[in-house]
């Protein structure tokens, strides 16, 4: 008699993952900032110095004592003696007294005694020494003060931040050459099935090109993971167990696609249980698509048994494996791009299941409409057409037309 799956809710699965995988951790590694784009910070980065390190002009113009310009206008200018200029990229020993000024280029250092900058457009040389100022400035105007950008010891970037191009610029500005990031989570992807074949070889009628190995590997790399093995093997117990035990030595997470339901040839759960303790702790989730998902742990390694149908496998990978990889890298769970849209039609859910509905987004008069698209879980083009998905909670009967929904973007 076929065994029935004892399903957990999505919330129960997340809680179990927190408990079972609490000892699964990643190490930190030091890298050069030139290689840091997209990596995840392992520890906070503190500013080793103030930025800027000197008072800096934000405009081309003249460094002045602001009080000397008070009341200046087009009809009644203030006259100052120009006593010199500051060279770009050089310090200055000039000292400015009341009634004097100094030319300073954008980014240049303000000389001692000055507290503001008059833009070059608001001043005019009457002769080599005399400058007419036609607009008043306030103290600090057009000037970046020492430490105004960041103070020494201030946290520049927090642990768990995914490094962006602008972050690398800030690190360079502070003279930080190397940072410590999380090592990439190492993941092996095995697809099982007697019918699954190399997508680039000659395919016989009845055979299916391997989709999941490539799609899941790409998604895992989007999550920051590193694919250390990517294989297709037959849906046979001894072969699957042998290969799984072999690749587990090199990875933090093993993903097995196919063989997760309770049919006679679905051996993934038995393999996970026999690889080591504690074995399978989730077999069946109240989710659509993806109900027969397996999650287990063997000797401090995480193992996921995903459905063989591509849509189901990719959704489960995004929701649950993505959650784990985020947690391992100290990122807030669910930190994915989302937008809000109005449902373009009534959307039904499956009773007792958390439903993930693929949608297409359309811009209508400046507002987004989310149009549901439907297809079988084996139809990979369902995902290529979709811009994202909406999640319908277990206890919600569905979405009404016009209702605001949150769309998680692919």
PDB file of C-alpha atoms in Angstrom, residues 157-400:
ATOM      1  CA  UNK A 157      29.104  48.130   6.059  1.00  0.00           C
ATOM      2  CA  UNK A 158      27.315  45.577   8.232  1.00  0.00           C
ATOM      3  CA  UNK A 159      27.783  41.812   8.409  1.00  0.00           C
ATOM      4  CA  UNK A 160      25.503  40.058   5.932  1.00  0.00           C
ATOM      5  CA  UNK A 161      25.596  42.863   3.349  1.00  0.00           C
ATOM      6  CA  UNK A 162      25.869  41.802  -0.272  1.00  0.00           C
ATOM      7  CA  UNK A 163      28.682  43.931  -1.671  1.00  0.00           C
ATOM      8  CA  UNK A 164      27.644  46.380  -4.394  1.00  0.00           C
ATOM      9  CA  UNK A 165      29.734  48.456  -6.786  1.00  0.00           C
ATOM     10  CA  UNK A 166      29.278  51.591  -4.659  1.00  0.00           C
ATOM     11  CA  UNK A 167      30.443  49.695  -1.565  1.00  0.00           C
ATOM     12  CA  UNK A 168      33.709  48.880  -3.299  1.00  0.00           C
ATOM     13  CA  UNK A 169      34.107  52.573  -4.046  1.00  0.00           C
ATOM     14  CA  UNK A 170      33.604  53.463  -0.385  1.00  0.00           C
ATOM     15  CA  UNK A 171      36.119  50.818   0.715  1.00  0.00           C
ATOM     16  CA  UNK A 172      38.685  52.193  -1.706  1.00  0.00           C
ATOM     17  CA  UNK A 173      38.026  55.738  -0.468  1.00  0.00           C
ATOM     18  CA  UNK A 174      38.939  54.597   3.029  1.00  0.00           C
ATOM     19  CA  UNK A 175      42.047  52.721   1.910  1.00  0.00           C
ATOM     20  CA  UNK A 176      40.572  49.338   2.828  1.00  0.00           C
ATOM     21  CA  UNK A 177      42.247  46.807   0.552  1.00  0.00           C
ATOM     22  CA  UNK A 178      40.885  43.529   1.917  1.00  0.00           C
ATOM     23  CA  UNK A 179      37.670  42.446   3.622  1.00  0.00           C
ATOM     24  CA  UNK A 180      36.396  39.210   5.150  1.00  0.00           C
ATOM     25  CA  UNK A 181      33.443  37.605   3.410  1.00  0.00           C
ATOM     26  CA  UNK A 182      31.547  34.366   3.889  1.00  0.00           C
ATOM     27  CA  UNK A 183      32.971  31.440   2.015  1.00  0.00           C
ATOM     28  CA  UNK A 184      30.549  30.479  -0.712  1.00  0.00           C
ATOM     29  CA  UNK A 185      28.143  27.726   0.356  1.00  0.00           C
ATOM     30  CA  UNK A 186      29.250  24.636  -1.565  1.00  0.00           C
ATOM     31  CA  UNK A 187      26.342  22.799  -3.156  1.00  0.00           C
ATOM     32  CA  UNK A 188      26.085  19.572  -5.151  1.00  0.00           C
ATOM     33  CA  UNK A 189      23.123  19.017  -7.485  1.00  0.00           C
ATOM     34  CA  UNK A 190      22.078  15.495  -8.484  1.00  0.00           C
ATOM     35  CA  UNK A 191      19.158  14.869 -10.803  1.00  0.00           C
ATOM     36  CA  UNK A 192      17.685  11.373 -10.782  1.00  0.00           C
ATOM     37  CA  UNK A 193      15.492   9.541 -13.236  1.00  0.00           C
ATOM     38  CA  UNK A 194      15.921   6.736 -15.735  1.00  0.00           C
ATOM     39  CA  UNK A 195      14.343   8.986 -18.365  1.00  0.00           C
ATOM     40  CA  UNK A 196      16.626  12.003 -17.778  1.00  0.00           C
ATOM     41  CA  UNK A 197      19.425  12.465 -20.328  1.00  0.00           C
ATOM     42  CA  UNK A 198      22.064  15.007 -21.301  1.00  0.00           C
ATOM     43  CA  UNK A 199      20.150  17.870 -22.958  1.00  0.00           C
ATOM     44  CA  UNK A 200      22.820  18.253 -25.639  1.00  0.00           C
ATOM     45  CA  UNK A 201      22.985  14.621 -26.748  1.00  0.00           C
ATOM     46  CA  UNK A 202      20.694  12.722 -29.094  1.00  0.00           C
ATOM     47  CA  UNK A 203      17.393  12.196 -27.283  1.00  0.00           C
ATOM     48  CA  UNK A 204      15.238   9.143 -27.911  1.00  0.00           C
ATOM     49  CA  UNK A 205      11.456   9.299 -27.895  1.00  0.00           C
ATOM     50  CA  UNK A 206      10.312   8.900 -24.296  1.00  0.00           C
ATOM     51  CA  UNK A 207      13.459  10.430 -22.834  1.00  0.00           C
ATOM     52  CA  UNK A 208      13.533  13.899 -21.233  1.00  0.00           C
ATOM     53  CA  UNK A 209      16.337  16.425 -21.465  1.00  0.00           C
ATOM     54  CA  UNK A 210      17.852  17.357 -18.124  1.00  0.00           C
ATOM     55  CA  UNK A 211      16.398  20.707 -17.059  1.00  0.00           C
ATOM     56  CA  UNK A 212      16.698  20.712 -13.291  1.00  0.00           C
ATOM     57  CA  UNK A 213      20.451  20.241 -12.986  1.00  0.00           C
ATOM     58  CA  UNK A 214      21.092  23.394 -14.987  1.00  0.00           C
ATOM     59  CA  UNK A 215      18.192  25.489 -13.699  1.00  0.00           C
ATOM     60  CA  UNK A 216      18.773  24.649 -10.031  1.00  0.00           C
ATOM     61  CA  UNK A 217      22.533  25.198 -10.318  1.00  0.00           C
ATOM     62  CA  UNK A 218      21.960  28.638 -11.818  1.00  0.00           C
ATOM     63  CA  UNK A 219      19.478  29.569  -9.085  1.00  0.00           C
ATOM     64  CA  UNK A 220      21.878  28.399  -6.365  1.00  0.00           C
ATOM     65  CA  UNK A 221      24.602  30.569  -7.871  1.00  0.00           C
ATOM     66  CA  UNK A 222      22.179  33.508  -7.741  1.00  0.00           C
ATOM     67  CA  UNK A 223      21.882  32.814  -3.998  1.00  0.00           C
ATOM     68  CA  UNK A 224      25.678  33.045  -3.681  1.00  0.00           C
ATOM     69  CA  UNK A 225      26.316  29.315  -3.725  1.00  0.00           C
ATOM     70  CA  UNK A 226      29.143  27.504  -5.485  1.00  0.00           C
ATOM     71  CA  UNK A 227      28.284  24.378  -7.471  1.00  0.00           C
ATOM     72  CA  UNK A 228      30.888  21.711  -6.737  1.00  0.00           C
ATOM     73  CA  UNK A 229      29.122  18.778  -8.443  1.00  0.00           C
ATOM     74  CA  UNK A 230      26.403  18.625 -11.067  1.00  0.00           C
ATOM     75  CA  UNK A 231      25.366  15.130 -12.120  1.00  0.00           C
ATOM     76  CA  UNK A 232      22.523  13.076 -13.583  1.00  0.00           C
ATOM     77  CA  UNK A 233      22.185   9.521 -12.280  1.00  0.00           C
ATOM     78  CA  UNK A 234      19.636   6.744 -12.512  1.00  0.00           C
ATOM     79  CA  UNK A 235      16.805   6.455 -10.033  1.00  0.00           C
ATOM     80  CA  UNK A 236      18.357   3.423  -8.319  1.00  0.00           C
ATOM     81  CA  UNK A 237      19.057   3.120  -4.608  1.00  0.00           C
ATOM     82  CA  UNK A 238      22.644   1.829  -4.541  1.00  0.00           C
ATOM     83  CA  UNK A 239      23.863   4.166  -7.270  1.00  0.00           C
ATOM     84  CA  UNK A 240      22.198   7.208  -5.711  1.00  0.00           C
ATOM     85  CA  UNK A 241      23.459   6.403  -2.220  1.00  0.00           C
ATOM     86  CA  UNK A 242      27.025   5.820  -3.426  1.00  0.00           C
ATOM     87  CA  UNK A 243      27.156   9.038  -5.435  1.00  0.00           C
ATOM     88  CA  UNK A 244      25.441  11.096  -2.723  1.00  0.00           C
ATOM     89  CA  UNK A 245      27.918   9.872  -0.085  1.00  0.00           C
ATOM     90  CA  UNK A 246      30.789  10.764  -2.398  1.00  0.00           C
ATOM     91  CA  UNK A 247      29.712  14.331  -3.210  1.00  0.00           C
ATOM     92  CA  UNK A 248      28.672  15.098   0.384  1.00  0.00           C
ATOM     93  CA  UNK A 249      32.371  15.111   1.306  1.00  0.00           C
ATOM     94  CA  UNK A 250      32.855  18.254  -0.788  1.00  0.00           C
ATOM     95  CA  UNK A 251      29.774  20.317   0.008  1.00  0.00           C
ATOM     96  CA  UNK A 252      27.628  21.949   2.675  1.00  0.00           C
ATOM     97  CA  UNK A 253      24.348  21.164   0.908  1.00  0.00           C
ATOM     98  CA  UNK A 254      23.245  18.334  -1.363  1.00  0.00           C
ATOM     99  CA  UNK A 255      20.256  18.839  -3.646  1.00  0.00           C
ATOM    100  CA  UNK A 256      18.618  15.765  -5.178  1.00  0.00           C
ATOM    101  CA  UNK A 257      16.013  16.459  -7.815  1.00  0.00           C
ATOM    102  CA  UNK A 258      13.479  13.693  -8.456  1.00  0.00           C
ATOM    103  CA  UNK A 259      12.517  10.625  -6.477  1.00  0.00           C
ATOM    104  CA  UNK A 260      10.885  12.596  -3.665  1.00  0.00           C
ATOM    105  CA  UNK A 261       7.332  11.237  -3.718  1.00  0.00           C
ATOM    106  CA  UNK A 262       6.196   7.829  -2.431  1.00  0.00           C
ATOM    107  CA  UNK A 263       6.097   5.807  -5.629  1.00  0.00           C
ATOM    108  CA  UNK A 264       7.882   2.458  -5.889  1.00  0.00           C
ATOM    109  CA  UNK A 265      10.999   3.937  -7.524  1.00  0.00           C
ATOM    110  CA  UNK A 266      11.232   7.100  -5.396  1.00  0.00           C
ATOM    111  CA  UNK A 267      14.241   6.264  -3.254  1.00  0.00           C
ATOM    112  CA  UNK A 268      15.514   9.692  -2.198  1.00  0.00           C
ATOM    113  CA  UNK A 269      14.059   9.583   1.339  1.00  0.00           C
ATOM    114  CA  UNK A 270      15.566   6.138   2.029  1.00  0.00           C
ATOM    115  CA  UNK A 271      18.952   7.270   0.719  1.00  0.00           C
ATOM    116  CA  UNK A 272      18.958  10.360   2.963  1.00  0.00           C
ATOM    117  CA  UNK A 273      17.995   8.284   6.007  1.00  0.00           C
ATOM    118  CA  UNK A 274      20.728   5.743   5.280  1.00  0.00           C
ATOM    119  CA  UNK A 275      23.464   8.315   4.692  1.00  0.00           C
ATOM    120  CA  UNK A 276      23.587   9.399   8.348  1.00  0.00           C
ATOM    121  CA  UNK A 277      21.692  10.818  11.284  1.00  0.00           C
ATOM    122  CA  UNK A 278      19.250  12.353  11.915  1.00  0.00           C
ATOM    123  CA  UNK A 279      18.071  11.749   8.351  1.00  0.00           C
ATOM    124  CA  UNK A 280      14.778  13.023   6.947  1.00  0.00           C
ATOM    125  CA  UNK A 281      12.890  15.476   9.143  1.00  0.00           C
ATOM    126  CA  UNK A 282      10.496  16.840   6.496  1.00  0.00           C
ATOM    127  CA  UNK A 283       8.725  14.714   3.887  1.00  0.00           C
ATOM    128  CA  UNK A 284       5.813  16.602   2.499  1.00  0.00           C
ATOM    129  CA  UNK A 285       4.997  20.314   2.710  1.00  0.00           C
ATOM    130  CA  UNK A 286       1.592  21.982   2.505  1.00  0.00           C
ATOM    131  CA  UNK A 287       2.660  23.956  -0.534  1.00  0.00           C
ATOM    132  CA  UNK A 288       1.578  24.119  -4.155  1.00  0.00           C
ATOM    133  CA  UNK A 289       3.565  23.340  -6.184  1.00  0.00           C
ATOM    134  CA  UNK A 290       6.083  21.160  -4.342  1.00  0.00           C
ATOM    135  CA  UNK A 291       4.148  19.030  -1.864  1.00  0.00           C
ATOM    136  CA  UNK A 292       6.473  15.938  -1.927  1.00  0.00           C
ATOM    137  CA  UNK A 293       9.586  17.920  -0.935  1.00  0.00           C
ATOM    138  CA  UNK A 294      12.095  16.204   1.372  1.00  0.00           C
ATOM    139  CA  UNK A 295      14.508  17.960   3.740  1.00  0.00           C
ATOM    140  CA  UNK A 296      17.029  16.077   5.820  1.00  0.00           C
ATOM    141  CA  UNK A 297      20.341  16.279   7.579  1.00  0.00           C
ATOM    142  CA  UNK A 298      23.180  13.816   7.510  1.00  0.00           C
ATOM    143  CA  UNK A 299      26.369  14.256   9.493  1.00  0.00           C
ATOM    144  CA  UNK A 300      26.101  18.068   9.696  1.00  0.00           C
ATOM    145  CA  UNK A 301      25.233  18.434   6.014  1.00  0.00           C
ATOM    146  CA  UNK A 302      21.880  19.609   4.611  1.00  0.00           C
ATOM    147  CA  UNK A 303      20.116  17.462   2.033  1.00  0.00           C
ATOM    148  CA  UNK A 304      17.121  18.535  -0.046  1.00  0.00           C
ATOM    149  CA  UNK A 305      14.987  16.182  -2.083  1.00  0.00           C
ATOM    150  CA  UNK A 306      13.120  18.294  -4.624  1.00  0.00           C
ATOM    151  CA  UNK A 307      10.274  17.249  -6.904  1.00  0.00           C
ATOM    152  CA  UNK A 308      11.302  16.245 -10.406  1.00  0.00           C
ATOM    153  CA  UNK A 309       8.910  18.603 -12.172  1.00  0.00           C
ATOM    154  CA  UNK A 310      10.884  21.749 -13.073  1.00  0.00           C
ATOM    155  CA  UNK A 311       8.394  24.365 -11.863  1.00  0.00           C
ATOM    156  CA  UNK A 312       7.942  22.603  -8.525  1.00  0.00           C
ATOM    157  CA  UNK A 313      11.686  22.101  -8.114  1.00  0.00           C
ATOM    158  CA  UNK A 314      12.536  25.732  -8.850  1.00  0.00           C
ATOM    159  CA  UNK A 315       9.833  27.166  -6.578  1.00  0.00           C
ATOM    160  CA  UNK A 316      10.850  24.885  -3.684  1.00  0.00           C
ATOM    161  CA  UNK A 317      14.508  25.734  -4.281  1.00  0.00           C
ATOM    162  CA  UNK A 318      13.765  29.463  -4.160  1.00  0.00           C
ATOM    163  CA  UNK A 319      11.602  29.253  -1.046  1.00  0.00           C
ATOM    164  CA  UNK A 320      13.440  26.725   1.139  1.00  0.00           C
ATOM    165  CA  UNK A 321      16.994  26.345  -0.133  1.00  0.00           C
ATOM    166  CA  UNK A 322      17.102  30.105  -0.657  1.00  0.00           C
ATOM    167  CA  UNK A 323      15.995  30.537   2.961  1.00  0.00           C
ATOM    168  CA  UNK A 324      18.810  28.293   4.207  1.00  0.00           C
ATOM    169  CA  UNK A 325      21.516  29.923   2.096  1.00  0.00           C
ATOM    170  CA  UNK A 326      20.362  33.374   3.234  1.00  0.00           C
ATOM    171  CA  UNK A 327      20.539  32.245   6.861  1.00  0.00           C
ATOM    172  CA  UNK A 328      24.004  30.740   6.438  1.00  0.00           C
ATOM    173  CA  UNK A 329      25.239  34.062   5.062  1.00  0.00           C
ATOM    174  CA  UNK A 330      23.623  36.209   7.784  1.00  0.00           C
ATOM    175  CA  UNK A 331      21.122  37.744   5.390  1.00  0.00           C
ATOM    176  CA  UNK A 332      17.576  38.545   6.334  1.00  0.00           C
ATOM    177  CA  UNK A 333      15.319  35.777   5.060  1.00  0.00           C
ATOM    178  CA  UNK A 334      13.198  36.821   2.121  1.00  0.00           C
ATOM    179  CA  UNK A 335      15.406  39.767   1.130  1.00  0.00           C
ATOM    180  CA  UNK A 336      14.248  39.495  -2.463  1.00  0.00           C
ATOM    181  CA  UNK A 337      12.983  42.119  -4.842  1.00  0.00           C
ATOM    182  CA  UNK A 338       9.243  42.614  -4.538  1.00  0.00           C
ATOM    183  CA  UNK A 339       6.642  45.024  -5.846  1.00  0.00           C
ATOM    184  CA  UNK A 340       2.975  45.511  -5.125  1.00  0.00           C
ATOM    185  CA  UNK A 341       0.369  45.081  -7.830  1.00  0.00           C
ATOM    186  CA  UNK A 342      -3.379  44.677  -8.226  1.00  0.00           C
ATOM    187  CA  UNK A 343      -4.662  41.216  -9.092  1.00  0.00           C
ATOM    188  CA  UNK A 344      -5.984  41.273 -12.656  1.00  0.00           C
ATOM    189  CA  UNK A 345      -8.386  38.383 -11.981  1.00  0.00           C
ATOM    190  CA  UNK A 346      -9.677  36.172  -9.205  1.00  0.00           C
ATOM    191  CA  UNK A 347      -6.947  33.710  -8.180  1.00  0.00           C
ATOM    192  CA  UNK A 348      -7.882  30.441  -6.526  1.00  0.00           C
ATOM    193  CA  UNK A 349      -5.768  28.683  -3.940  1.00  0.00           C
ATOM    194  CA  UNK A 350      -5.522  25.056  -2.882  1.00  0.00           C
ATOM    195  CA  UNK A 351      -7.277  24.350   0.442  1.00  0.00           C
ATOM    196  CA  UNK A 352      -4.812  23.676   3.234  1.00  0.00           C
ATOM    197  CA  UNK A 353      -1.770  24.561   1.132  1.00  0.00           C
ATOM    198  CA  UNK A 354       0.362  27.660   0.782  1.00  0.00           C
ATOM    199  CA  UNK A 355      -0.033  28.426  -2.911  1.00  0.00           C
ATOM    200  CA  UNK A 356       2.568  29.999  -5.166  1.00  0.00           C
ATOM    201  CA  UNK A 357       0.955  31.483  -8.266  1.00  0.00           C
ATOM    202  CA  UNK A 358       3.023  32.597 -11.257  1.00  0.00           C
ATOM    203  CA  UNK A 359       2.067  36.029 -12.621  1.00  0.00           C
ATOM    204  CA  UNK A 360       2.860  38.388 -15.464  1.00  0.00           C
ATOM    205  CA  UNK A 361       3.103  42.086 -14.646  1.00  0.00           C
ATOM    206  CA  UNK A 362       1.491  44.697 -16.857  1.00  0.00           C
ATOM    207  CA  UNK A 363       1.796  48.459 -16.474  1.00  0.00           C
ATOM    208  CA  UNK A 364      -1.644  50.053 -16.655  1.00  0.00           C
ATOM    209  CA  UNK A 365      -1.732  53.820 -16.255  1.00  0.00           C
ATOM    210  CA  UNK A 366       1.301  53.825 -14.006  1.00  0.00           C
ATOM    211  CA  UNK A 367       0.131  50.943 -11.784  1.00  0.00           C
ATOM    212  CA  UNK A 368       1.043  47.284 -12.048  1.00  0.00           C
ATOM    213  CA  UNK A 369      -1.466  44.539 -12.708  1.00  0.00           C
ATOM    214  CA  UNK A 370      -0.582  40.961 -11.772  1.00  0.00           C
ATOM    215  CA  UNK A 371      -2.069  38.532 -14.306  1.00  0.00           C
ATOM    216  CA  UNK A 372      -2.041  34.869 -13.234  1.00  0.00           C
ATOM    217  CA  UNK A 373      -0.640  32.365 -15.691  1.00  0.00           C
ATOM    218  CA  UNK A 374      -1.371  28.678 -15.416  1.00  0.00           C
ATOM    219  CA  UNK A 375       0.344  25.505 -16.485  1.00  0.00           C
ATOM    220  CA  UNK A 376       1.386  22.070 -15.327  1.00  0.00           C
ATOM    221  CA  UNK A 377       4.340  21.729 -12.954  1.00  0.00           C
ATOM    222  CA  UNK A 378       6.371  20.093 -15.706  1.00  0.00           C
ATOM    223  CA  UNK A 379       6.063  23.087 -18.036  1.00  0.00           C
ATOM    224  CA  UNK A 380       9.344  24.990 -17.712  1.00  0.00           C
ATOM    225  CA  UNK A 381       8.136  27.802 -19.991  1.00  0.00           C
ATOM    226  CA  UNK A 382       5.646  28.727 -17.271  1.00  0.00           C
ATOM    227  CA  UNK A 383       8.602  30.216 -15.408  1.00  0.00           C
ATOM    228  CA  UNK A 384      10.174  31.864 -18.434  1.00  0.00           C
ATOM    229  CA  UNK A 385       6.922  33.711 -19.104  1.00  0.00           C
ATOM    230  CA  UNK A 386       6.375  34.727 -15.468  1.00  0.00           C
ATOM    231  CA  UNK A 387       7.807  37.933 -14.015  1.00  0.00           C
ATOM    232  CA  UNK A 388       7.348  36.601 -10.498  1.00  0.00           C
ATOM    233  CA  UNK A 389       4.939  34.899  -8.152  1.00  0.00           C
ATOM    234  CA  UNK A 390       2.502  35.734  -5.388  1.00  0.00           C
ATOM    235  CA  UNK A 391       2.171  33.716  -2.215  1.00  0.00           C
ATOM    236  CA  UNK A 392      -1.322  32.866  -0.981  1.00  0.00           C
ATOM    237  CA  UNK A 393      -1.359  31.910   2.680  1.00  0.00           C
ATOM    238  CA  UNK A 394      -2.640  28.511   3.800  1.00  0.00           C
ATOM    239  CA  UNK A 395      -5.663  30.006   5.520  1.00  0.00           C
ATOM    240  CA  UNK A 396      -6.610  32.351   2.687  1.00  0.00           C
ATOM    241  CA  UNK A 397      -9.193  31.081   0.221  1.00  0.00           C
ATOM    242  CA  UNK A 398      -7.815  33.052  -2.700  1.00  0.00           C
ATOM    243  CA  UNK A 399      -7.245  36.495  -4.152  1.00  0.00           C
ATOM    244  CA  UNK A 400     -10.048  38.695  -5.424  1.00  0.00           C
TER     245      UNK A 400
END
